[in-house]
């Protein structure tokens, strides 16, 4: 379920196939973000997000441990717009980081019709010369929060 135009590393493609999500190259992801056809979620730590992220990306840090990710992943449905987003992509550090894999798998479980992982993460994003923006990582909705419409918050949760 890749972007249909690229060959991705075999191991990365196997993870995507097993998780039921697709892979996108950074340039294709950026094209879709600009067209409004893709919502981007950065799952790196807050400090990494603040040091430079995909313009408009939601900050949703996932802990590096598997058990902590399991406890947090069910928040995706409340924080993101599963019923309204045409597709969502997750980005993390680089090709060896597994946080975006966990997030994409969780999105599929949560009912997103289409979920992607950015192949190569922010390392590949920077290497492609794509734009980044800087700014704070606002808090995500708590489990008791109704969530609201992320569009009302400019794609991010208000601080």
Coordinates of C-alpha atoms in Angstrom, one line a residue:
X1 CA 0.0 0.0 0.0
X2 CA 2.9 2.4 -0.8
X3 CA 2.4 5.5 -2.8
X4 CA 2.5 3.4 -6.0
X5 CA 5.6 5.2 -7.5
X6 CA 8.4 4.3 -5.2
X7 CA 10.4 1.3 -4.1
X8 CA 10.9 1.3 -0.4
X9 CA 13.4 -0.7 1.7
X10 CA 12.1 -4.3 2.1
X11 CA 12.0 -4.2 5.9
X12 CA 10.1 -1.0 5.9
X13 CA 7.6 -2.4 3.4
X14 CA 7.2 -5.6 5.4
X15 CA 6.3 -3.5 8.5
X16 CA 3.8 -1.5 6.5
X17 CA 2.2 -4.6 5.0
X18 CA 1.9 -6.3 8.4
X19 CA 0.4 -3.1 9.9
X20 CA -2.1 -2.5 7.1
X21 CA -0.8 1.0 6.4
X22 CA 1.0 2.6 3.5
X23 CA 4.4 4.3 3.0
X24 CA 4.8 7.7 1.6
X25 CA 8.0 9.4 0.4
X26 CA 8.4 12.8 2.0
X27 CA 7.9 14.8 -1.3
X28 CA 4.7 12.9 -2.0
X29 CA 3.5 13.5 1.6
X30 CA 4.2 17.2 1.3
X31 CA 2.3 17.4 -2.0
X32 CA -0.7 15.8 -0.3
X33 CA -0.5 18.0 2.8
X34 CA -0.5 21.2 0.6
X35 CA -3.5 19.8 -1.3
X36 CA -5.4 19.3 1.9
X37 CA -5.6 15.5 1.3
X38 CA -3.4 14.5 4.2
X39 CA -3.1 15.3 7.9
X40 CA 0.4 15.0 9.3
X41 CA 1.1 13.8 12.9
X42 CA 4.6 14.1 14.4
X43 CA 5.1 11.4 17.0
X44 CA 8.6 12.5 18.1
X45 CA 9.3 13.9 21.5
X46 CA 8.2 17.5 22.2
X47 CA 11.7 18.9 22.1
X48 CA 12.3 17.3 18.7
X49 CA 9.0 18.7 17.3
X50 CA 9.9 22.1 18.6
X51 CA 13.3 22.0 16.9
X52 CA 11.6 21.6 13.5
X53 CA 8.6 19.8 12.2
X54 CA 6.5 19.5 9.1
X55 CA 4.4 22.6 8.7
X56 CA 1.0 22.2 10.1
X57 CA 1.8 18.8 11.8
X58 CA 0.0 17.9 15.0
X59 CA 2.4 17.2 17.9
X60 CA 1.5 13.8 19.4
X61 CA 4.6 12.4 21.2
X62 CA 4.6 8.7 21.5
X63 CA 6.8 7.2 24.3
X64 CA 9.7 5.1 23.1
X65 CA 8.6 2.0 25.0
X66 CA 6.1 -0.4 23.6
X67 CA 3.9 -0.7 26.7
X68 CA 3.7 3.1 27.1
X69 CA 2.6 3.3 23.4
X70 CA -0.2 0.8 24.0
X71 CA -1.6 2.9 26.8
X72 CA -1.5 6.1 24.7
X73 CA -2.5 5.0 21.3
X74 CA -6.3 4.8 22.0
X75 CA -6.2 8.6 22.3
X76 CA -5.7 8.9 18.6
X77 CA -9.4 8.7 17.9
X78 CA -10.1 11.6 20.2
X79 CA -7.2 13.8 19.2
X80 CA -7.4 13.3 15.5
X81 CA -10.3 13.5 13.1
X82 CA -10.8 9.8 12.2
X83 CA -14.3 10.4 10.8
X84 CA -13.4 13.5 8.8
X85 CA -9.7 13.2 7.6
X86 CA -9.3 11.6 4.2
X87 CA -5.9 10.2 5.3
X88 CA -3.3 10.6 8.0
X89 CA 0.5 10.2 8.0
X90 CA 2.8 9.7 10.9
X91 CA 6.4 11.0 11.0
X92 CA 9.2 10.3 13.5
X93 CA 13.0 10.5 13.6
X94 CA 14.3 8.3 10.8
X95 CA 14.2 5.0 9.0
X96 CA 15.0 3.0 12.2
X97 CA 12.5 4.6 14.5
X98 CA 9.4 2.5 15.3
X99 CA 7.1 5.2 16.8
X100 CA 5.5 6.0 13.4
X101 CA 5.0 2.3 12.8
X102 CA 3.1 2.0 16.1
X103 CA 1.1 5.1 15.4
X104 CA 0.1 4.0 11.9
X105 CA -0.9 0.6 13.1
X106 CA -3.0 2.2 15.9
X107 CA -4.7 4.5 13.4
X108 CA -5.8 1.5 11.4
X109 CA -7.2 -0.2 14.5
X110 CA -8.9 3.1 15.4
X111 CA -10.8 3.1 12.1
X112 CA -8.9 5.4 9.9
X113 CA -9.6 4.5 6.3
X114 CA -6.1 5.3 5.2
X115 CA -2.9 5.7 7.3
X116 CA 0.7 6.2 6.2
X117 CA 4.1 6.3 7.6
X118 CA 6.6 8.7 6.2
X119 CA 9.5 6.6 4.8
X120 CA 12.7 7.7 6.4
X121 CA 11.0 10.1 8.8
X122 CA 12.3 13.6 9.4
X123 CA 15.8 12.5 8.3
X124 CA 14.4 11.9 4.8
X125 CA 12.3 15.1 5.1
X126 CA 15.4 17.2 5.7
X127 CA 17.4 15.4 3.0
X128 CA 14.6 16.2 0.5
X129 CA 15.0 19.9 1.3
X130 CA 11.3 20.2 2.3
X131 CA 10.1 23.0 4.5
X132 CA 10.0 22.8 8.3
X133 CA 8.5 25.1 10.9
X134 CA 9.3 25.7 14.5
X135 CA 7.0 26.1 17.5
X136 CA 5.8 24.6 20.7
X137 CA 4.2 21.2 21.1
X138 CA 0.8 21.9 22.6
X139 CA -0.9 19.4 24.9
X140 CA -3.0 16.7 23.4
X141 CA -6.5 16.0 24.5
X142 CA -6.8 14.0 27.7
X143 CA -8.8 10.8 27.7
X144 CA -11.8 12.6 29.3
X145 CA -11.8 15.3 26.7
X146 CA -14.5 15.3 24.1
X147 CA -11.8 16.1 21.6
X148 CA -13.7 18.7 19.6
X149 CA -12.8 19.4 16.0
X150 CA -9.1 19.7 15.3
X151 CA -9.9 22.2 12.5
X152 CA -11.1 24.6 15.2
X153 CA -7.6 24.5 16.6
X154 CA -5.8 25.0 13.4
X155 CA -4.9 21.3 13.3
X156 CA -3.4 21.3 16.8
X157 CA -4.7 21.2 20.3
X158 CA -4.7 24.6 22.0
X159 CA -2.0 25.1 24.7

